Short mmCIF file of C-alpha atoms and ligand atoms in Angstrom, two decimals:
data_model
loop_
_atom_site.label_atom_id
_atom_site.label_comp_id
_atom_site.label_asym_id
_atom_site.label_seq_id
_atom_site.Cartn_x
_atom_site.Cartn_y
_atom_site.Cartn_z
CA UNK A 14 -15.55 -30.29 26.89
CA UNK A 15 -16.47 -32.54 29.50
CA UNK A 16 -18.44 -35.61 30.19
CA UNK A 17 -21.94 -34.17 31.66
CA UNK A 18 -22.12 -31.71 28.24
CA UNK A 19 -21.68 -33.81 26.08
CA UNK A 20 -24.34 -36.07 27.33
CA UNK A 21 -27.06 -33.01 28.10
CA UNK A 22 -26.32 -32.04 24.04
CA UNK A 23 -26.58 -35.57 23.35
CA UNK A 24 -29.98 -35.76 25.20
CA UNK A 25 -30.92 -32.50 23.81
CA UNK A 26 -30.05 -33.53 20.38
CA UNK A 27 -32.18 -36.66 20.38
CA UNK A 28 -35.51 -35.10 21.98
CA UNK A 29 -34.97 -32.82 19.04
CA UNK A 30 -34.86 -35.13 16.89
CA UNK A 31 -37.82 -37.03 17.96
CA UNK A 32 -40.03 -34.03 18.33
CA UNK A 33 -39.25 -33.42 14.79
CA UNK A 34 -40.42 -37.07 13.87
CA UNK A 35 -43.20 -36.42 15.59
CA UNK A 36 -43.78 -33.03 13.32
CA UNK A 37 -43.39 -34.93 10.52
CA UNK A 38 -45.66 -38.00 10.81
CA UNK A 39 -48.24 -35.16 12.10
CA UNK A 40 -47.38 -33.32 8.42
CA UNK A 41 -47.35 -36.38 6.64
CA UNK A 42 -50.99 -37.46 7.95
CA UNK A 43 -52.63 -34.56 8.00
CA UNK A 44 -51.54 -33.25 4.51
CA UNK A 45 -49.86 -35.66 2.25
CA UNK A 46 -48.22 -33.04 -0.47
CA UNK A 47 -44.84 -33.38 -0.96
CA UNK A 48 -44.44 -29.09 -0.65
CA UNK A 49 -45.77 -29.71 3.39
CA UNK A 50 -43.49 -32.48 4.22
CA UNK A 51 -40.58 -30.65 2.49
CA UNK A 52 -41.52 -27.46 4.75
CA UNK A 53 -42.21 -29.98 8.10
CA UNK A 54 -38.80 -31.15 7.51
CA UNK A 55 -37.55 -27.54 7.77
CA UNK A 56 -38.70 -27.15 10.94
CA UNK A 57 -36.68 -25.85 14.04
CA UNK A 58 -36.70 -28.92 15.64
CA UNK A 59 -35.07 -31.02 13.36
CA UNK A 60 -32.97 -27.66 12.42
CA UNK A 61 -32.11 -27.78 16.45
CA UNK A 62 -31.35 -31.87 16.69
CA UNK A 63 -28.77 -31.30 13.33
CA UNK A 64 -26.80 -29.12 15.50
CA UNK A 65 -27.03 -30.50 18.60
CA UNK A 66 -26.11 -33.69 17.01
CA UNK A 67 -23.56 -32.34 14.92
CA UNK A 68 -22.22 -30.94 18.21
CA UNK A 69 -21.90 -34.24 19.48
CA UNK A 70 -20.31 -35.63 16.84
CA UNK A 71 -17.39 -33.20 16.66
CA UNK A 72 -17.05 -33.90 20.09
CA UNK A 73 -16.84 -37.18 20.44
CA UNK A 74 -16.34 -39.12 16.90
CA UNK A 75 -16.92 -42.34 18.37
CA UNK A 76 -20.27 -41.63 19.54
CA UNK A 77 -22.36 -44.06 17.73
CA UNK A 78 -25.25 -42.92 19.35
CA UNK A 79 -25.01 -39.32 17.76
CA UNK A 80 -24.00 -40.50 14.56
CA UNK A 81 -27.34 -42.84 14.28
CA UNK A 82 -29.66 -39.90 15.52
CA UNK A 83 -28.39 -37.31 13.11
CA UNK A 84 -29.02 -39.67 10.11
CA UNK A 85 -32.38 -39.33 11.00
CA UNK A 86 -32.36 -35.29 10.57
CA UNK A 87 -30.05 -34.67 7.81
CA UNK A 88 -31.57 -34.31 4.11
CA UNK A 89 -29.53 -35.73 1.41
CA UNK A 90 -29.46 -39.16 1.18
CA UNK A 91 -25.59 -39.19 0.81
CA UNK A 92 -25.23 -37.21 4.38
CA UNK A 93 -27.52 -39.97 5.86
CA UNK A 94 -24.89 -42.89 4.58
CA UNK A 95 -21.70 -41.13 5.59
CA UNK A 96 -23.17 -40.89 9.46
CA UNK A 97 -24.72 -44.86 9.05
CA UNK A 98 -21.10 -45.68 7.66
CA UNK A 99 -19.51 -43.89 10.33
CA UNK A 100 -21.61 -46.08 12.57
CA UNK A 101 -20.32 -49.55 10.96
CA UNK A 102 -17.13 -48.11 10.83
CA UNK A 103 -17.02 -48.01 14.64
CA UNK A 104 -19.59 -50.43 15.37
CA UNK A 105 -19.20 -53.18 11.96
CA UNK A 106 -22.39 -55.53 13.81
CA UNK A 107 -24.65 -52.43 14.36
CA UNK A 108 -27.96 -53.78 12.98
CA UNK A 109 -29.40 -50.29 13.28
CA UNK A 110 -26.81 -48.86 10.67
CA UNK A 111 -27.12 -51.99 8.20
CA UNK A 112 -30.96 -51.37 7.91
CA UNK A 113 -30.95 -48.10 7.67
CA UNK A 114 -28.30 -47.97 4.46
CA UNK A 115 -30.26 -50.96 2.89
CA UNK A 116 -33.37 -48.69 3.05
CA UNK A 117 -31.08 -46.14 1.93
CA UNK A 118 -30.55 -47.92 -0.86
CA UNK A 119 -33.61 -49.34 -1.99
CA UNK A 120 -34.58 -45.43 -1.79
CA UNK A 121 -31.82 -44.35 -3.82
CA UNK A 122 -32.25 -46.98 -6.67
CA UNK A 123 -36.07 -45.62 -6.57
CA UNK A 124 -35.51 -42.32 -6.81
CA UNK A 125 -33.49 -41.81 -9.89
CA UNK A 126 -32.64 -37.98 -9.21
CA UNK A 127 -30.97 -38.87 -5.52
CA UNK A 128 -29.32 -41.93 -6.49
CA UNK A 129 -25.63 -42.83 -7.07
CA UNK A 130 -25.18 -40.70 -3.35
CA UNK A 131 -21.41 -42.57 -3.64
CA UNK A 132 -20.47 -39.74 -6.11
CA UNK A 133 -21.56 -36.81 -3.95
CA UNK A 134 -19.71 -37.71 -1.21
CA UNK A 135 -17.67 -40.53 -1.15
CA UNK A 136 -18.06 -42.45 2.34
CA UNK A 137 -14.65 -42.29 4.47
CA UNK A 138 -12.66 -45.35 4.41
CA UNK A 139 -13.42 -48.10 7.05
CA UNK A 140 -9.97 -48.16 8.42
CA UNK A 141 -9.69 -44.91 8.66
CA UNK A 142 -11.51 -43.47 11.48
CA UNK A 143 -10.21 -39.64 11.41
CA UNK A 144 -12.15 -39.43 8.09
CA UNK A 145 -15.58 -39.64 10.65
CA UNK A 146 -15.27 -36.02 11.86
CA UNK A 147 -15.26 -34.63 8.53
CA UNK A 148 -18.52 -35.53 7.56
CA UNK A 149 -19.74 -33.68 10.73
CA UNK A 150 -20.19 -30.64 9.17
CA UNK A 151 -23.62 -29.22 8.86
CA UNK A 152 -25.78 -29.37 5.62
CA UNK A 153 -26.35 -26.40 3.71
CA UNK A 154 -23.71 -24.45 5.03
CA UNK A 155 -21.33 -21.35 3.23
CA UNK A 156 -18.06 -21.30 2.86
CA UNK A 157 -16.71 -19.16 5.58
CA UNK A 158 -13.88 -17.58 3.17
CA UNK A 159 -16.01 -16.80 0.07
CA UNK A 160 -19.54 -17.61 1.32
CA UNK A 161 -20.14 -19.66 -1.62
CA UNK A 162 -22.46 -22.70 -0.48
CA UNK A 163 -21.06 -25.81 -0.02
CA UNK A 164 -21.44 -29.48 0.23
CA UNK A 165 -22.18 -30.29 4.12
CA UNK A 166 -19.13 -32.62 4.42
CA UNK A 167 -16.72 -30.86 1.88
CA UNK A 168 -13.53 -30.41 3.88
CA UNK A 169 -12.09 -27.71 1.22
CA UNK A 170 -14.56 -25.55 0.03
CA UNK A 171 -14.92 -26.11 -4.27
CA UNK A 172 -14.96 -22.53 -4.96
CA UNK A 173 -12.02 -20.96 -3.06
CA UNK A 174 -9.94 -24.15 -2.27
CA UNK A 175 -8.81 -23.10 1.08
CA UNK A 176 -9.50 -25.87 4.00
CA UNK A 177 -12.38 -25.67 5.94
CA UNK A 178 -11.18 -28.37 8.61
CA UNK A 179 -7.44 -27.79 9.66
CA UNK A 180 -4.97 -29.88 11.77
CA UNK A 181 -4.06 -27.76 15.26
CA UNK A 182 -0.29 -28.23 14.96
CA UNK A 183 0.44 -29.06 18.68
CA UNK A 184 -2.13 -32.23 18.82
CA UNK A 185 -2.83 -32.66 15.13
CA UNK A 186 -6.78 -32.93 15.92
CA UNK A 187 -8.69 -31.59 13.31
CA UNK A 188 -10.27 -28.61 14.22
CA UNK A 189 -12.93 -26.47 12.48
CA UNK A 190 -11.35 -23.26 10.51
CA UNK A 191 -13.93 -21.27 12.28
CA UNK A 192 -13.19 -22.69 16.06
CA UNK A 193 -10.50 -20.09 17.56
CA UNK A 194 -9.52 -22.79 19.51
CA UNK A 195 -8.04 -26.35 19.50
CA UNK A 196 -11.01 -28.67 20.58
CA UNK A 197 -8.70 -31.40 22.33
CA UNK A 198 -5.70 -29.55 23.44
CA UNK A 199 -7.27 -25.79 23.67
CA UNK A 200 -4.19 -24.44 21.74
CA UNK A 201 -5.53 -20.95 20.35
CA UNK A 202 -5.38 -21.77 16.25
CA UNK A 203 -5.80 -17.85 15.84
CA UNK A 204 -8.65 -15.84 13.32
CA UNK A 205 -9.37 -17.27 9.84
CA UNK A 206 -11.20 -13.94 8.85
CA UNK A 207 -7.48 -13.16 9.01
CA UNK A 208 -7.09 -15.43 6.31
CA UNK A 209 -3.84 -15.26 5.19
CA UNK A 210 -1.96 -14.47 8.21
CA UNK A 211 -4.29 -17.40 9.82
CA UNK A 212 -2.91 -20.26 7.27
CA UNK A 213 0.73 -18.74 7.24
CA UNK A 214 1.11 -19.06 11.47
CA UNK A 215 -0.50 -22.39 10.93
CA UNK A 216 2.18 -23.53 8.27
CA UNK A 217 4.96 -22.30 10.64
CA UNK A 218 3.55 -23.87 14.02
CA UNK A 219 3.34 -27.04 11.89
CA UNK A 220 5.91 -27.21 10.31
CA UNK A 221 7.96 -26.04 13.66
CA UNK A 222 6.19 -28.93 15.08
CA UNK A 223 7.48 -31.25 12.08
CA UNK A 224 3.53 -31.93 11.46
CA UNK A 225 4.68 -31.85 7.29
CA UNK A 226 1.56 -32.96 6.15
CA UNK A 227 -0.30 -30.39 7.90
CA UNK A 228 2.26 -27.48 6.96
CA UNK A 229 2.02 -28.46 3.15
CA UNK A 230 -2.12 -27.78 2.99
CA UNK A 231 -1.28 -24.58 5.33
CA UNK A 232 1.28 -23.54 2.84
CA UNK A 233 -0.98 -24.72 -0.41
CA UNK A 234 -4.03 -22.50 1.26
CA UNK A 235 -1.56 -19.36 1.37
CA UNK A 236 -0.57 -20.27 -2.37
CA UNK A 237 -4.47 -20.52 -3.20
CA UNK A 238 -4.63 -16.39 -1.15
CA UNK A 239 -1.56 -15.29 -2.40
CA UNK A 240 0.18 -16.92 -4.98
CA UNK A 241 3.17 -14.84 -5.04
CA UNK A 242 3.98 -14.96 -1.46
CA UNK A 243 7.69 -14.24 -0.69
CA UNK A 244 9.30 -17.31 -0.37
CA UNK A 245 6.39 -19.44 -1.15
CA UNK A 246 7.87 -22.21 -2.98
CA UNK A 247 10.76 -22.41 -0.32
CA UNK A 248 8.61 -23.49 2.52
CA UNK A 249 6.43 -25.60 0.10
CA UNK A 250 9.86 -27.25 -0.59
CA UNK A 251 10.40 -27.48 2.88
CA UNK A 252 7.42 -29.21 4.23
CA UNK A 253 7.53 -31.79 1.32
CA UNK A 254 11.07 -32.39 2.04
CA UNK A 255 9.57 -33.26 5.38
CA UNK A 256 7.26 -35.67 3.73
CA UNK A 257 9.59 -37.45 1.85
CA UNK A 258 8.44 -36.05 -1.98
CA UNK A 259 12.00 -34.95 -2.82
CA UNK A 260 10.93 -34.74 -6.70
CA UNK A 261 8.08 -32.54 -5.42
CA UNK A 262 10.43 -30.97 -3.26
CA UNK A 263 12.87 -30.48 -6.20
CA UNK A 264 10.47 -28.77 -8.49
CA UNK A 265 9.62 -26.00 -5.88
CA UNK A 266 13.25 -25.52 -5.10
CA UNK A 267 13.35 -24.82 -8.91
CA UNK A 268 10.44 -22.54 -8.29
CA UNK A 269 11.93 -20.51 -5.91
CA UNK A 270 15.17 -20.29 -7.35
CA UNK A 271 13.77 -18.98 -10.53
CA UNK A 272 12.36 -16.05 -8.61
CA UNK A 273 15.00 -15.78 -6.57
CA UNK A 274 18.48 -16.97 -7.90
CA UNK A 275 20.38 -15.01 -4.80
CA UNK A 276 17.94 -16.88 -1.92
CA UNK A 277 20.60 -18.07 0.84
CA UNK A 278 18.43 -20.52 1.86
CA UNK A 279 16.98 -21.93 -1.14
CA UNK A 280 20.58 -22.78 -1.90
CA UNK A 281 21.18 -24.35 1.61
CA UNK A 282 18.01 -26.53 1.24
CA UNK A 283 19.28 -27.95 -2.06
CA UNK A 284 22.24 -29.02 -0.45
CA UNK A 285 20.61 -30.32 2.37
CA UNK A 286 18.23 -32.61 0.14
CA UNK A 287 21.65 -33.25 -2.42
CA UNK A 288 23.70 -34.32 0.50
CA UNK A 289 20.65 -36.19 2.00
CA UNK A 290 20.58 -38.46 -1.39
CA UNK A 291 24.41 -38.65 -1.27
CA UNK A 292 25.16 -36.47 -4.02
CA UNK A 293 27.96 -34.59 -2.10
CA UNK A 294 29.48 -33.00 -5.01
CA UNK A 295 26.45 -30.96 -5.74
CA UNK A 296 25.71 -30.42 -2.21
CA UNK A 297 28.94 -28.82 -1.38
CA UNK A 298 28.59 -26.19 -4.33
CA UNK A 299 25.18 -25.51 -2.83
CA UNK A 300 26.47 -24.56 0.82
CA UNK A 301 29.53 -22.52 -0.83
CA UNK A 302 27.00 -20.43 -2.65
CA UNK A 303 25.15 -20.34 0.51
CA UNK A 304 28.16 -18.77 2.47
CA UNK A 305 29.10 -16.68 -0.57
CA UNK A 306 25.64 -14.81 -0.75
CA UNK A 307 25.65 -14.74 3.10
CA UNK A 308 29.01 -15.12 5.16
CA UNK A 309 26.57 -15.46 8.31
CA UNK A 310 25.09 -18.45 7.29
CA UNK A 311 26.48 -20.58 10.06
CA UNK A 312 24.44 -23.93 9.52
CA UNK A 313 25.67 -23.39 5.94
CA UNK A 314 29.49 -23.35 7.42
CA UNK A 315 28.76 -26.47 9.43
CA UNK A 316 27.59 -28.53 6.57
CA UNK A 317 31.01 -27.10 4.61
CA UNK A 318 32.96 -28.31 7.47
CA UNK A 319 31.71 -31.52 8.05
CA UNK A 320 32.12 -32.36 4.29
CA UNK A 321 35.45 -31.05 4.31
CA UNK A 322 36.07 -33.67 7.14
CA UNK A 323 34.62 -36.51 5.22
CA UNK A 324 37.08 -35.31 2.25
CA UNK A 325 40.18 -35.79 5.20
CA UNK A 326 40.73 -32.02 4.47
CA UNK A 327 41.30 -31.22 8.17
CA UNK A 328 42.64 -27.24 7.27
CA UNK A 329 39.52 -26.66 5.64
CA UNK A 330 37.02 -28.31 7.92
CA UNK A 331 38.51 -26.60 11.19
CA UNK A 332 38.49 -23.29 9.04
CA UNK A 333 34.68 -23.45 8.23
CA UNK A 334 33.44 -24.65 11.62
CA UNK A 335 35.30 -21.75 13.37
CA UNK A 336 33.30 -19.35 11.19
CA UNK A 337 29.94 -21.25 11.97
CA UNK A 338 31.15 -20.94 15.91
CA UNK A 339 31.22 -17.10 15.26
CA UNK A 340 27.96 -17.06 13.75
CA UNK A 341 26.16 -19.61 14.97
CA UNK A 342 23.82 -18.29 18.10
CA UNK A 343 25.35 -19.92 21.71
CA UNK A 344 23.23 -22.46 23.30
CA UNK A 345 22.02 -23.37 19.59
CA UNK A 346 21.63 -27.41 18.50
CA UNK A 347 24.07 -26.34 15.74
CA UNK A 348 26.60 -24.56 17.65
CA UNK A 349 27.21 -27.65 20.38
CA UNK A 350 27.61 -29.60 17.20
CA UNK A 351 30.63 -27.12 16.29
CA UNK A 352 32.38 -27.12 19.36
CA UNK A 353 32.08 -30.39 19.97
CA UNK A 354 33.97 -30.97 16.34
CA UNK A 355 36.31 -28.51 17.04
CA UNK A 356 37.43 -30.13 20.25
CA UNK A 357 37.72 -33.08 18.36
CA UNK A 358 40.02 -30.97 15.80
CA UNK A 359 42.03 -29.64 17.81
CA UNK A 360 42.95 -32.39 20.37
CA UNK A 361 44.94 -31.87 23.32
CA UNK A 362 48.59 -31.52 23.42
CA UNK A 363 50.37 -34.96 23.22
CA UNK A 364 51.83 -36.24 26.00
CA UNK A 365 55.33 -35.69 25.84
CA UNK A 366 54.50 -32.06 25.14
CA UNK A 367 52.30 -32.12 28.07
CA UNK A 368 54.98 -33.51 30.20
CA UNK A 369 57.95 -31.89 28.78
CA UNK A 370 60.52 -29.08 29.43
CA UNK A 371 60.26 -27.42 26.08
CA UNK A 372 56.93 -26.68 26.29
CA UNK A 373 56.97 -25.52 29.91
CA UNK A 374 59.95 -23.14 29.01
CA UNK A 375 57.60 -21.99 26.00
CA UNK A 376 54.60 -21.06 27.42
CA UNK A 377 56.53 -19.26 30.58
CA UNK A 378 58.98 -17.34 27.99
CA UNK A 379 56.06 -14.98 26.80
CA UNK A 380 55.06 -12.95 30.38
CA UNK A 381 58.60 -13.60 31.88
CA UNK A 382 60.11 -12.39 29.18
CA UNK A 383 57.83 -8.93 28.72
CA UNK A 384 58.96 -8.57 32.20
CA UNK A 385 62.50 -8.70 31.73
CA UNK A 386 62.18 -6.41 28.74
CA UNK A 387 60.35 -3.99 31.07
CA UNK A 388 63.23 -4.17 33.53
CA UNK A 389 65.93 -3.75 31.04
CA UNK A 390 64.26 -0.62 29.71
CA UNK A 391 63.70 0.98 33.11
CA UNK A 392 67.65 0.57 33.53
CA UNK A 393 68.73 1.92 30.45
CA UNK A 394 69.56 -1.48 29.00
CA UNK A 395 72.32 -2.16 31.79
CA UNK A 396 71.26 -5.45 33.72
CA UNK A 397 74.21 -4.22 36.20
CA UNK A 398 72.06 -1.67 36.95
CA UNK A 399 68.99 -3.67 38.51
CA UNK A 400 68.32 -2.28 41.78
CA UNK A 401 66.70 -4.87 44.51
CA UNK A 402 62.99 -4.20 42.97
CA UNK A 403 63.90 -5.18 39.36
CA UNK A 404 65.85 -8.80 40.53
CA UNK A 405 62.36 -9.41 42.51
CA UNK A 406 60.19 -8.21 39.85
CA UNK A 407 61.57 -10.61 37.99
CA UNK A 408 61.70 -13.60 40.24
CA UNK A 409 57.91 -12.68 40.56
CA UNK A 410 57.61 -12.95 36.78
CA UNK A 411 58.91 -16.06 36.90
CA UNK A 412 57.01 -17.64 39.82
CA UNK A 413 53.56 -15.88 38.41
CA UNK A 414 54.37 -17.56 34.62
CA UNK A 415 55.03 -21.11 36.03
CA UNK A 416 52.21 -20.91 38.67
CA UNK A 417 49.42 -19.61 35.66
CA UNK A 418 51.60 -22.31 33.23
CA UNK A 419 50.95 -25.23 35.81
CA UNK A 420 47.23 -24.23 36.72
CA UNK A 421 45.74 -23.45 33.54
CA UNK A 422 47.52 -25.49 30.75
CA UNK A 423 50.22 -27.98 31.53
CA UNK A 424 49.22 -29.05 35.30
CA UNK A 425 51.60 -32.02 35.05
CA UNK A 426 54.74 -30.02 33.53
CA UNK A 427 57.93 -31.55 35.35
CA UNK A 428 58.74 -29.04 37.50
CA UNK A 429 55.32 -29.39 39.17
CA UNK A 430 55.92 -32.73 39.04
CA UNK A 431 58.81 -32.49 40.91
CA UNK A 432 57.36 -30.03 43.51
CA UNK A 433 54.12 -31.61 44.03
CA UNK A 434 54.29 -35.07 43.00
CA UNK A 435 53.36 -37.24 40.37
CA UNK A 436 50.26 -35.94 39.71
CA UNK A 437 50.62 -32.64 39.25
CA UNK A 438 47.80 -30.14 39.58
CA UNK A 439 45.69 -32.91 37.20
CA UNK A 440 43.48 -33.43 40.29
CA UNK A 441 43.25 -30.58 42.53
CA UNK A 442 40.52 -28.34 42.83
CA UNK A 443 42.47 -25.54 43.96
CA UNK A 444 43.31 -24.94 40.04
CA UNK A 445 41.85 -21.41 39.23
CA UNK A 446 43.13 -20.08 43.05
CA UNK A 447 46.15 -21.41 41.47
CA UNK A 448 46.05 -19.59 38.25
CA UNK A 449 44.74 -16.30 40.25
CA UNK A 450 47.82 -16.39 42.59
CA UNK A 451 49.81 -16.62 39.52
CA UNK A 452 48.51 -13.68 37.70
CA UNK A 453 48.45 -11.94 40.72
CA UNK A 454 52.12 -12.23 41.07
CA UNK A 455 52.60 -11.72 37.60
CA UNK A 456 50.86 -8.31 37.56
CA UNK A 457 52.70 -7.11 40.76
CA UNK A 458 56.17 -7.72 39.29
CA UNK A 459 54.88 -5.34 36.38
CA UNK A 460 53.61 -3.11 38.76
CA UNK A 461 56.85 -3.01 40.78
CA UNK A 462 58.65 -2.40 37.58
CA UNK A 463 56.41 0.56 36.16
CA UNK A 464 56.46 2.49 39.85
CA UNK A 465 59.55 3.85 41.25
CA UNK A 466 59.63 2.21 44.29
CA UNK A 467 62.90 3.03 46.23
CA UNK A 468 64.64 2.87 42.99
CA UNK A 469 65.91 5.62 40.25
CA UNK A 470 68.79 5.97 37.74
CA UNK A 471 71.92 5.87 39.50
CA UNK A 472 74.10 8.82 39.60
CA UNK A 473 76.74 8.36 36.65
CA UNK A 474 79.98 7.92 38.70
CA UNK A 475 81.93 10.69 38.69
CA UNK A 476 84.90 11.00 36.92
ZN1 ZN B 17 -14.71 -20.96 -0.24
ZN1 ZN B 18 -4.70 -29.37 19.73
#
């Protein structure tokens, strides 16, 4: 809402408001029964300034203005304080608001049946100025889930339980239950006549949104609709996790195992909170179970690995995060955690490996070799029977191994050393054309070896 409506409601609110004073003082001269000023005060004016004014005040909570006028047109004595407190609250010198409560309260001490307003609706805390909104709610009003009537600044209704004044989870302003949409950030907070589905999307969002606080009274409103919601006690356990109450947290984790013993992720969010407090033990027999009732639990399989890491068991550990790399969804917070770890696992060859002959011979043996077999084969096992494509099929083999060796895993091996310098293919960028030319040649000795090109069995000498 912007600037210029705010102030026409304002305005509007406070000609309301002083046509209804007007009304009244007329009422109050002309006929001086208490049953005529109670009906005067009725009127639509003052009816009309309350909402205009309460309008404002949701608005803009700092608008001491508002919050001065509409203490002039609400009834009970205790909705009158809350708006003069809210006014000291923002303003502590107002001289307005300090009159008005000390009339208040000479009222209140004469009137026996309205006094003690403290205990109807206990005024919001100086300090804390988010409490000021939630007296803005208008006086004689139903509950909008059970339709049972209300105190005008209740925030959770005292029939059904379930909020009336909800946190949007993207801003965390509160918001009316029945306002579709987020009044400072316009997020849509979907339909409360929905009721559960509306406080179960709003538990998510928040708790998505790590707003805990809001996601536990989102979660306690679906307990208060349905309190055997699957998983209930789980995402309780979750959101006061979030807020630090681990004993909390612990007795819904109880909950929820008790109603589900075989819950995957009950068990993973014990040892999450076990391994948070340092109780490793327990936590590790809570993310085996985890992986035992579900093998696809990958963030189950990280925790395992990283535990088994702390524990110097380096087998284990490398086992468990390559099965949370196969589960664990690409692109994932979780899954860069793996690979990284499993880089760090399994380092890079050392040195003299990298360097050395052995290896170089080790890595070529495997495709020169299949080649040789191949050409041994296609001349009945007699290597004096090679014709001129088999000898070049295999110096092919050769050249394609060493040229894919060099390129893709040893680029400073010491024949390349020797060929191209000290360097080796370390720094080039020509690598993969490197590696391609390699296969390439690699997969045209095979070929040359498979087809009969200008070569067959020769004739058995005759004897
Ligand atoms: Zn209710
Ligand atoms: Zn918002």
């Amino acid at each position: 809402m912007d600037e210029p409506d705010l102030q026409t409601l304002l305005r509007e609110g406070i000609a309301a408001a002083k046509a209804a004073q007007a009304e009244a003082a007329l009422v109050d001269k002309s006929q001086s029964s208490r049953i005529h000023r109670i009906g005067a005060a009725k009127t639509s004016q003052r009816e009309r300034a309350r909402q205009l004014l309460l309008r404002v005040t949701e608005l803009d909570e700092t608008n001491i203005t508002a919050w001065l006028w509409l203490s002039t047109v609400l009834d009970s004595l205790a909705e009158k304080q809350v708006c003069l407190e809210n006014v000291l609250t923002l303003d502590p010198d107002n001289k307005a608001a300090r009159a008005g409560l000390a009339r208040l309260d000479q009222l209140a001490r004469s009137a026996p049946s309205q006094a003690e307003p403290s205990k109807i609706v206990p005024p919001p805390p100086r300090e804390e100025k988010r409490t000021v909104s939630k007296a803005a709610k208008a006086s004689g009003i139903s509950c909008p889930f059970c339709r049972q009537t209300i105190s005008a600044v209740a925030t959770t209704c005292s029939h059904c339980r379930l909020p009336l004044v909800v946190n949007c989870p993207a801003c965390g302003a509160e918001v009316d239950v029945e306002k579709s949409t987020c009044t400072r950030c316009g997020r849509t907070m979907g339909d409360y006549r929905h009721k559960l589905k509306y406080f179960v999307e709003l538990a998510t969002a928040s708790q998505e949104q790590q707003r805990y606080g809001e996601a536990l009274k989102a979660w306690q409103a679906v307990e208060a609709i349905k309190p055997n919601y699957p998983d209930l006690h789980l995402h309780l356990a979750q959101a006061q996790i979030g807020l630090g109450r681990e004993d909390r947290a612990t007795l819904s984790l109880q909950r929820a195992l008790k109603e589900n013993p075989n819950s995957t992720e009950v068990h993973y969010v014990l040892g999450e909170m076990l391994r948070q407090r340092g109780e490793i033990e327990d936590a590790y027999a809570r993310y085996l179970k985890a992986t035992q009732l579900d093998p696809r639990h990958g963030r189950a399989w990280l925790r395992l690995g990283q535990l088994y890491e702390q524990a110097r068991r380096g087998k284990e550990a490398l086992q468990a995060y390559q099965r949370a790399a196969k589960v664990l969804e690409t692109g994932s917070v979780e899954s860069r955690q793996v690979r990284q770890q499993l880089q760090a696992l399994q380092p890079a060859l050392p040195e003299a490996m990298m360097t050395g002959w052995s290896e170089l011979i080790r890595q070529m043996s495997g495709p020169v070799l299949v080649c040789l077999l191949a050409v041994l084969l296609d001349s009945g096992l007699r290597p004096w029977w090679f014709g001129w494509s088999g000898w070049l099929s295999l110096l092919l083999a050769f050249l394609g191994a060493f040229l894919w060796v060099s390129a893709d895993s040893l680029p400073r091996n010491p024949l390349i050393c020797q060929l191209v310098g000290h360097e080796g293919l370390e720094t080039t960028d020509l690598r993969w054309l490197i590696a391609f030319s390699g296969l390439f040649c690699w997969i045209l000795a095979f070929t040359l070896i498979i087809m009969p090109i200008g070569q067959s069995f020769p004739e058995p000498p005759n004897l």
